[in-house]
Coordinates of C-alpha atoms in Angstrom, one line a residue:
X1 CA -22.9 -96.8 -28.8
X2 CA -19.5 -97.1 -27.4
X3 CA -19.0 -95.4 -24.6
X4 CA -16.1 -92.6 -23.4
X5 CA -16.7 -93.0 -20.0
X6 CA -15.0 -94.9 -17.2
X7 CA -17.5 -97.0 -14.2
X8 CA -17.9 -94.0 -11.9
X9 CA -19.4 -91.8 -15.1
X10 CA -15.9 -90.0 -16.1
X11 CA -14.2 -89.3 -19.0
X12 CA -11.6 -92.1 -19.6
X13 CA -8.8 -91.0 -22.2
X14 CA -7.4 -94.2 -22.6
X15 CA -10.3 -95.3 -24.6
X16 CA -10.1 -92.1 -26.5
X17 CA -6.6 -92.4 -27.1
X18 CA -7.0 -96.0 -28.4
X19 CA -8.4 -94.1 -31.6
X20 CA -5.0 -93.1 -32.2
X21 CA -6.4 -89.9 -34.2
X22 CA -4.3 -87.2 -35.5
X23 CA -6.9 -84.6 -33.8
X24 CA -9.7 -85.4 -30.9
X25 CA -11.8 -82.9 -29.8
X26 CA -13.5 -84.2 -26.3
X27 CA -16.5 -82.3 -25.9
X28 CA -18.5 -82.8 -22.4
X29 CA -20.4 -81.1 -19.3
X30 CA -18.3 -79.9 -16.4
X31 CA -16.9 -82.0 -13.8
X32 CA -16.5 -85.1 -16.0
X33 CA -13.0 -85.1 -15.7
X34 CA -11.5 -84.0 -18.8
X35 CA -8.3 -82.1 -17.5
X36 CA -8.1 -84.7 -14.4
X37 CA -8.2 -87.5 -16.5
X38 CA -5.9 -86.2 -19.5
X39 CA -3.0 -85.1 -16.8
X40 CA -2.8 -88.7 -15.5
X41 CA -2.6 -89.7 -19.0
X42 CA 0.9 -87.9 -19.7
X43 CA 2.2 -89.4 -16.8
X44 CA 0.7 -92.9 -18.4
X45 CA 2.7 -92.0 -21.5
X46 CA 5.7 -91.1 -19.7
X47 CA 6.3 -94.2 -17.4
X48 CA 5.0 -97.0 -20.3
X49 CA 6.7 -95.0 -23.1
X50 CA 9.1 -92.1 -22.5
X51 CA 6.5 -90.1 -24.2
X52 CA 6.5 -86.0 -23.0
X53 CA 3.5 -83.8 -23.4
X54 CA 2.5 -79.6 -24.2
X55 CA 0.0 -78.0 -22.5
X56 CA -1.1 -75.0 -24.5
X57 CA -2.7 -71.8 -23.5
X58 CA -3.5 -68.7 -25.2
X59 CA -1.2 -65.9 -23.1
X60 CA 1.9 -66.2 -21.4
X61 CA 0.2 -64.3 -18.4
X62 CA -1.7 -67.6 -17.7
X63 CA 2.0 -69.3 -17.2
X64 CA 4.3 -66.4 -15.5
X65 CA 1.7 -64.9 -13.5
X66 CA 1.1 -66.9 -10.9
X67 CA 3.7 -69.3 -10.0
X68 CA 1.8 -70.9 -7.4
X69 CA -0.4 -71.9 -10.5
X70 CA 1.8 -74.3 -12.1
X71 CA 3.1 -75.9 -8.6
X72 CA -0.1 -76.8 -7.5
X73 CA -0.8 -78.5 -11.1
X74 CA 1.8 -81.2 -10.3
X75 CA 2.7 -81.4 -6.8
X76 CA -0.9 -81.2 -5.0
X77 CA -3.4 -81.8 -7.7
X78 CA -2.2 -85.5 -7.8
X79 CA -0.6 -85.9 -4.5
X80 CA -4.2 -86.1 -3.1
X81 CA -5.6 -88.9 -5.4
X82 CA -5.9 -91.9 -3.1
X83 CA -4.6 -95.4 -3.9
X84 CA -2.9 -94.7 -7.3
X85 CA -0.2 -96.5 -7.7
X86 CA 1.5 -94.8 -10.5
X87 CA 1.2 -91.6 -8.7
X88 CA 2.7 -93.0 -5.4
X89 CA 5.7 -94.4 -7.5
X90 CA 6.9 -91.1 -8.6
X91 CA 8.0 -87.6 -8.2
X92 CA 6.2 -84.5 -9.9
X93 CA 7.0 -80.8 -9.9
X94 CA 7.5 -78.1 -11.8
X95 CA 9.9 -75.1 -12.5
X96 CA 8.9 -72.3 -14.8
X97 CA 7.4 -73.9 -18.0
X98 CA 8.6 -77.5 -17.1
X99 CA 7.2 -80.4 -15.9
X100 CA 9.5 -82.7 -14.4
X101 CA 8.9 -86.5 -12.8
X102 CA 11.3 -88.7 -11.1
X103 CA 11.0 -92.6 -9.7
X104 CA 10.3 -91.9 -5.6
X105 CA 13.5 -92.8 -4.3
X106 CA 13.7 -95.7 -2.4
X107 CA 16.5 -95.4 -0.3
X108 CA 16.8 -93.0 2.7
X109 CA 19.9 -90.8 1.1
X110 CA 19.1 -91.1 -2.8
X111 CA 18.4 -88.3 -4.5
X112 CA 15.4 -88.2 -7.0
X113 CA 16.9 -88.4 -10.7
X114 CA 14.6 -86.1 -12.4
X115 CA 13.4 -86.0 -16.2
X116 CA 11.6 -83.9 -18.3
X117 CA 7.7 -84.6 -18.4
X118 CA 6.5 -82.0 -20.6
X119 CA 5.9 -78.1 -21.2
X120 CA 3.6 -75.4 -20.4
X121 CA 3.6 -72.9 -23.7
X122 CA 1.0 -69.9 -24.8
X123 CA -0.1 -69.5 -28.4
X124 CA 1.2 -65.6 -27.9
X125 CA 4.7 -67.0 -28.0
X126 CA 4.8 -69.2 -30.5
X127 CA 7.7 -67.1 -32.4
X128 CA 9.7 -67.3 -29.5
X129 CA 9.1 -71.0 -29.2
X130 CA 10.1 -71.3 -33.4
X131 CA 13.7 -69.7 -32.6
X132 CA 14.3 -71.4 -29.6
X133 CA 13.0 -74.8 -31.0
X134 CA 16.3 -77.0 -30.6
X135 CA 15.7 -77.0 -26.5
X136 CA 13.1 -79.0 -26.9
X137 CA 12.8 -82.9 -26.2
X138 CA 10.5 -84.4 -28.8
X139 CA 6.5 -84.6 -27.7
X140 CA 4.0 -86.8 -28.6
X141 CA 0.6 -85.2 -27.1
X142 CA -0.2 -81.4 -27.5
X143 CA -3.1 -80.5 -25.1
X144 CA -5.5 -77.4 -25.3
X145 CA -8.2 -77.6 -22.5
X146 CA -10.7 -74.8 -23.0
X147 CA -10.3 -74.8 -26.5
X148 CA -14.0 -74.2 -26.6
X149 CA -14.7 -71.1 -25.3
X150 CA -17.8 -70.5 -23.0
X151 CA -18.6 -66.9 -24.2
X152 CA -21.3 -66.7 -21.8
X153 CA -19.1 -66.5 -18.5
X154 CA -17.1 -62.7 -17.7
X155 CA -14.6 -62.1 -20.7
X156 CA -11.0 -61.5 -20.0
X157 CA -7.6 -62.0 -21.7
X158 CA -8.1 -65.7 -21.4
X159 CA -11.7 -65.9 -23.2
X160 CA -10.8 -64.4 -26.6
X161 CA -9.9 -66.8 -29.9
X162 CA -6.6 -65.2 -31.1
X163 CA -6.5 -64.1 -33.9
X164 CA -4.4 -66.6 -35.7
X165 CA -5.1 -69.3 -32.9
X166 CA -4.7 -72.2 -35.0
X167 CA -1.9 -70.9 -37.1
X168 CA 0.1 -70.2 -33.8
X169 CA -0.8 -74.4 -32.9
X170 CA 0.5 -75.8 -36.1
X171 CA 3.4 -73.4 -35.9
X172 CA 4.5 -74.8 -32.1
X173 CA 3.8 -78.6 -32.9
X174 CA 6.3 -78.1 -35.8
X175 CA 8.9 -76.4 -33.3
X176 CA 8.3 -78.8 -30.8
X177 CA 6.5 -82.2 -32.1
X178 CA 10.3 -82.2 -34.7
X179 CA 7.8 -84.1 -37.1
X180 CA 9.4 -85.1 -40.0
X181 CA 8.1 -86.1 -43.9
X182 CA 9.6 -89.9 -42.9
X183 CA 8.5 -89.7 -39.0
X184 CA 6.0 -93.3 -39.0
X185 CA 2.9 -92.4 -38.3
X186 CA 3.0 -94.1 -34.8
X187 CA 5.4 -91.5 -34.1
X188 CA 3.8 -88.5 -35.4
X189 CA 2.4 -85.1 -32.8
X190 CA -1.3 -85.6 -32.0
X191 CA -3.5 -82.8 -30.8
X192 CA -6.2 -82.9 -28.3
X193 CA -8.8 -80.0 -27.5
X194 CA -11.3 -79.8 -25.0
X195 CA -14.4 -78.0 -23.9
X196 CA -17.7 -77.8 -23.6
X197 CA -20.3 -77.5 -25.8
X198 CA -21.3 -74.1 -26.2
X199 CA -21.6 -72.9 -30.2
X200 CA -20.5 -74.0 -33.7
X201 CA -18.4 -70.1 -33.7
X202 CA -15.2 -71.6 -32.3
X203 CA -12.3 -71.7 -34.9
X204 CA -11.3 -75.2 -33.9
X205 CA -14.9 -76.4 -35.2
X206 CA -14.5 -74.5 -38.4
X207 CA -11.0 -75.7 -39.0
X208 CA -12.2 -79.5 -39.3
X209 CA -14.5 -78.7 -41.1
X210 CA -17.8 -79.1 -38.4
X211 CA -20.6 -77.2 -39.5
X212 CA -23.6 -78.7 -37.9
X213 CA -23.8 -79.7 -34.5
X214 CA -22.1 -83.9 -33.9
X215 CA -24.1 -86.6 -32.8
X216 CA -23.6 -88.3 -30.0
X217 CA -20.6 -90.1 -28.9
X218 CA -17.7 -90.9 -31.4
X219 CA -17.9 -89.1 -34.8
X220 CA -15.2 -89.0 -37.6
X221 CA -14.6 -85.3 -39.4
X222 CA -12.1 -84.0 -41.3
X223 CA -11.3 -86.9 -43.5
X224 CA -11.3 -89.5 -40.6
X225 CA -8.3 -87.5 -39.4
X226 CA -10.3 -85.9 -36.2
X227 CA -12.2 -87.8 -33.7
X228 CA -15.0 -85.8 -31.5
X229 CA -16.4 -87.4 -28.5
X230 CA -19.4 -85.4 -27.9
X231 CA -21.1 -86.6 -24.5
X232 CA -24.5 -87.6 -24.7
X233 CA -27.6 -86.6 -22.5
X234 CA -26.9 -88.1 -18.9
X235 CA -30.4 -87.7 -17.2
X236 CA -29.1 -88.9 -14.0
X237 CA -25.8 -86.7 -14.1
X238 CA -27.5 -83.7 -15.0
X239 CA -29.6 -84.1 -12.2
X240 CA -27.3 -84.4 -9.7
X241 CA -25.4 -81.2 -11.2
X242 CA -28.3 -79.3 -11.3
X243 CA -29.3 -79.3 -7.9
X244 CA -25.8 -78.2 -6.9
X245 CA -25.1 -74.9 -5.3
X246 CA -23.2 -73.9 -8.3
X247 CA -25.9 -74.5 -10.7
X248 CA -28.6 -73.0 -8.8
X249 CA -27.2 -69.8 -9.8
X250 CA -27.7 -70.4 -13.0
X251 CA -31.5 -69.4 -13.5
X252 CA -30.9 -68.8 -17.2
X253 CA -31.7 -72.0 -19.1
X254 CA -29.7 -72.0 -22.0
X255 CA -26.7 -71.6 -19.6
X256 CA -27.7 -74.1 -17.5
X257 CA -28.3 -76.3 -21.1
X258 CA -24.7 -75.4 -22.0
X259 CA -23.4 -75.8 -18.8
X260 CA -24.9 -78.8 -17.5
X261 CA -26.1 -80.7 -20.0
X262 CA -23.9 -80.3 -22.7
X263 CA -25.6 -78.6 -25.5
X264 CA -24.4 -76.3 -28.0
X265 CA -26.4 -73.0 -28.8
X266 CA -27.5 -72.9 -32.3
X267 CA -28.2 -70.0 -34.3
X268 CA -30.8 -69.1 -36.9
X269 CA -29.5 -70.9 -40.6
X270 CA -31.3 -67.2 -41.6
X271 CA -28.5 -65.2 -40.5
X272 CA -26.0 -66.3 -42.5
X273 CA -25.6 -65.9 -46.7
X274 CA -22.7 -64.9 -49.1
X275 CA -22.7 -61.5 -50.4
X276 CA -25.0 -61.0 -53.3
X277 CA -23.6 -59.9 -56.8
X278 CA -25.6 -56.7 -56.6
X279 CA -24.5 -55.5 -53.2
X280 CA -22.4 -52.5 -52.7
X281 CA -19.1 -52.0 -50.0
X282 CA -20.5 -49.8 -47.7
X283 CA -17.3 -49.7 -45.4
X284 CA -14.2 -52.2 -43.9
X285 CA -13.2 -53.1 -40.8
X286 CA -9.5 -54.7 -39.5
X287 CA -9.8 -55.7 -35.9
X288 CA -7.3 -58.0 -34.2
X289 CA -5.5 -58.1 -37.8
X290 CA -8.5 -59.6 -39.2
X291 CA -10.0 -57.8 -42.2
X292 CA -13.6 -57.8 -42.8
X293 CA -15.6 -56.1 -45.2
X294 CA -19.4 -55.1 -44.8
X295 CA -21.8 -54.8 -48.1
X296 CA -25.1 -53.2 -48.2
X297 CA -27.7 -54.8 -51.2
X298 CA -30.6 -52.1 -51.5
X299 CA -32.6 -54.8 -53.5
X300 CA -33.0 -56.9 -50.4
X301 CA -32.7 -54.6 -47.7
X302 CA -30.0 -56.5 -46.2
X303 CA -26.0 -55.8 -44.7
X304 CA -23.7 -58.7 -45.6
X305 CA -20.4 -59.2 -43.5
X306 CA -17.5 -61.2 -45.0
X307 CA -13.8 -61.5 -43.7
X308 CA -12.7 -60.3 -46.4
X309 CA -12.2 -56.6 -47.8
X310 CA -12.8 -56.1 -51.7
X311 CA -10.1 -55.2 -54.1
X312 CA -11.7 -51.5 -54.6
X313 CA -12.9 -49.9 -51.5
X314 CA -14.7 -47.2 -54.3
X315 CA -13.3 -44.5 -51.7
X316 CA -15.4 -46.1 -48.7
X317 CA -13.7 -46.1 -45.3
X318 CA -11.6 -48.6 -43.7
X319 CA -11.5 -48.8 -39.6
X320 CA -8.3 -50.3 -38.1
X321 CA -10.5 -50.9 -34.3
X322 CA -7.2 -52.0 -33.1
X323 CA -3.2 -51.0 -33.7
X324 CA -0.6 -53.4 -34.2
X325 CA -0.3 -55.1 -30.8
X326 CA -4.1 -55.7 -31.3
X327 CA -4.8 -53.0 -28.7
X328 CA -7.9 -51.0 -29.4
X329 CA -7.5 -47.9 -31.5
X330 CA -9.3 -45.8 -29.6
X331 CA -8.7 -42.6 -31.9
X332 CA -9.9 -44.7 -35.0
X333 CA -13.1 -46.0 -33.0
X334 CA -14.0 -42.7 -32.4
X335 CA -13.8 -41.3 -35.7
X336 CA -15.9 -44.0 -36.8
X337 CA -18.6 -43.8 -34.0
X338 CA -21.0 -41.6 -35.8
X339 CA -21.0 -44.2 -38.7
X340 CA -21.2 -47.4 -36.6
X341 CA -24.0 -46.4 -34.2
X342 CA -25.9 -46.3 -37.0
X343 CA -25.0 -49.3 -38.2
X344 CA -25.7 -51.1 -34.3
X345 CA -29.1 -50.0 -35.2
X346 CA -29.2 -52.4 -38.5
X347 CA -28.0 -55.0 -35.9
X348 CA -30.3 -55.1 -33.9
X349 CA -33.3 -54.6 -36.4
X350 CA -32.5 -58.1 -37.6
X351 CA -31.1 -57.0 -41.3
X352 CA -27.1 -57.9 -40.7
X353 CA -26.2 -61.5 -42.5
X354 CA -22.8 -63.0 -42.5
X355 CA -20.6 -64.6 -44.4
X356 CA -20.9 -67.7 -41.8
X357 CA -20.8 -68.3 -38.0
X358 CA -17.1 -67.8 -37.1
X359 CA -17.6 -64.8 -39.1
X360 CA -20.4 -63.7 -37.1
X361 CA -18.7 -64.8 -33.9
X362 CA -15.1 -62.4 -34.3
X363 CA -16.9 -59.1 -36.1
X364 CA -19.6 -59.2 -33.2
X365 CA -16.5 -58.8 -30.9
X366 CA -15.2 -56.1 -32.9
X367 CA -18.7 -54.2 -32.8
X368 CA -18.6 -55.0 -28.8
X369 CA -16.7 -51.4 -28.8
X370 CA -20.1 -49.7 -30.1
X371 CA -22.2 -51.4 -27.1
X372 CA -23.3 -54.9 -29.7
X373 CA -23.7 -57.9 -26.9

């Protein structure tokens, strides 16, 4: 099996990147090296071929919040890798949402002549970025580390698939990528996520089409448009993380498995199932701007979840959970307490079935207001 990694055991992009593929997912434990190895590979592209990268994140608070953030990305982080030479030849910094690189200067007076490196943009803004899409410079590589969220660590603002997360992708790469029906394909955007493994929920899985978990090592999806690299089992790696202090924290086995050792959490091929012919709407949901609709089947004994609401509602209630600014609606959730208690109950009795795993994955977070984990 061809490998992904470099001689010391870390991930090394520039065999990745010889696949050339219009989408790579890199899927790996912790501390292999993924964001490391995939910054040093913009400035790669940069210096051999004027190429300029985006980094993308979900919410513009991860960009403006902490300026220290973004200088620290550049101007430390590689600063302290030893004996690089293409790192020692050059300049790096940034300044708001830019990153900027310049030749070191040789001479004692010459002032650094510094060029756009790439961007740091957040999925929230991507209308903004559409009308303001002419100050751009052309990119090649579009970069989403964490793209693969690991539901089992604290939630926050950061840990949440948007809503329309991979609408709000396509729409920046065709602001910024300026991809063109006659761009050659040499010259065309290419996308890169990254995580770890943790479930087949995540959007990004379901948009290429990646039902069951990869094998090992390099896979083709998607009509051999996306490349995964999916790390296999590393006995002597996962040792060595394991005994860390980190990981001794970490008592739960499954996290450890997911954290660790790189495998994804699999859930029972029982819980999912379309919505029988039979089955009645019992009420809808819209949370985050996503519909869903919830059927009961009294044959079977079973409640069926779709994302989808029916064209009749036959008078049964719909819950907006959350307003426009996908805030929760507090006033609504209330009103509807009485009914969805009862309806937690059915969860966790076992008779809930869905649609399919992402769909599972975002109406679980919309029953998290009623107390479902």
């Amino acid at each position: 099996m061809k490998t992904a990694y470099d001689a010391n055991g870390f991930i090394d992009w520039p065999t990745i990147l010889s696949f050339d593929a219009r989408y790579t997912i890199v899927i790996d434990a912790r501390t292999r090296g993924k964001t490391f190895g995939v910054r040093l590979q913009f400035i790669r592209d940069y210096v051999r071929r004027q190429k300029r990268f985006v980094e993308l994140t979900r919410v513009a608070d991860f960009l403006k919040g902490d300026g220290k953030l973004q200088q620290d990305y550049f101007s430390k982080y590689y600063a302290e890798i030893p004996d690089n030479k293409l790192i020692a030849d050059h300049l790096l910094t940034t300044r708001g949402v830019h990153a900027y690189i310049a030749k070191r200067p040789q001479e004692k007076d010459e002032k650094p002549q510094w060029d756009t490196l790439g961007y740091f943009l957040a999925l929230t803004e991507a209308e903004e970025i559409k009308r303001r899409s002419n100050s751009f410079l052309p990119v090649r590589r579009f970069f989403m580390d964490e793209a693969l969220i690991d539901k089992s660590l604290p939630g926050s603002s950061y840990q949440d698939y948007l809503p329309n997360e991979v609408s709000a992708v396509s729409s920046i790469i065709t602001s910024v990528g300026r991809e063109r029906p006659n761009t050659p394909e040499a010259d065309r955007p290419r996308l890169i996520l990254a995580g770890n493994a943790v479930d087949l929920t995540c959007p990004w899985l379901t948009t290429f089409d990646i039902t069951d978990v990869p094998p090992y090592g390099f896979s083709w999806h998607y009509n051999k448009q996306c490349l995964v690299w999916y790390g296999p089992p590393d006995s002597d790696w996962q040792l060595r993380q394991d005994s860390s202090v980190a990981s001794g924290l970490l008592r739960d086995s499954e996290m450890l498995a997911t954290s660790n050792a790189n495998e994804f959490q699999t859930l029972d091929e029982g819980l999912f199932a379309e919505v029988p012919k039979g089955a009645k709407v019992a009420f809808g949901i819209v949370y985050k701007r996503q519909k869903f609709g919830v059927w009961v089947d009294w044959q079977d004994g079973y409640y069926y979840v779709d994302k989808r609401l029916p064209k009749s509602m036959d008078g049964r209630p719909i819950y907006a959970l959350t307003v426009d600014d996908v805030r929760p609606n507090y006033i609504i959730a209330k009103r509807a307490q009485k009914s969805l208690k009862g309806f937690v109950e059915l969860y966790y009795a076992g008779i809930v079935k869905y649609r399919d795993a992402d769909t599972r994955a975002r109406f679980l977070q919309a029953m998290s207001l009623f107390g479902i984990r």
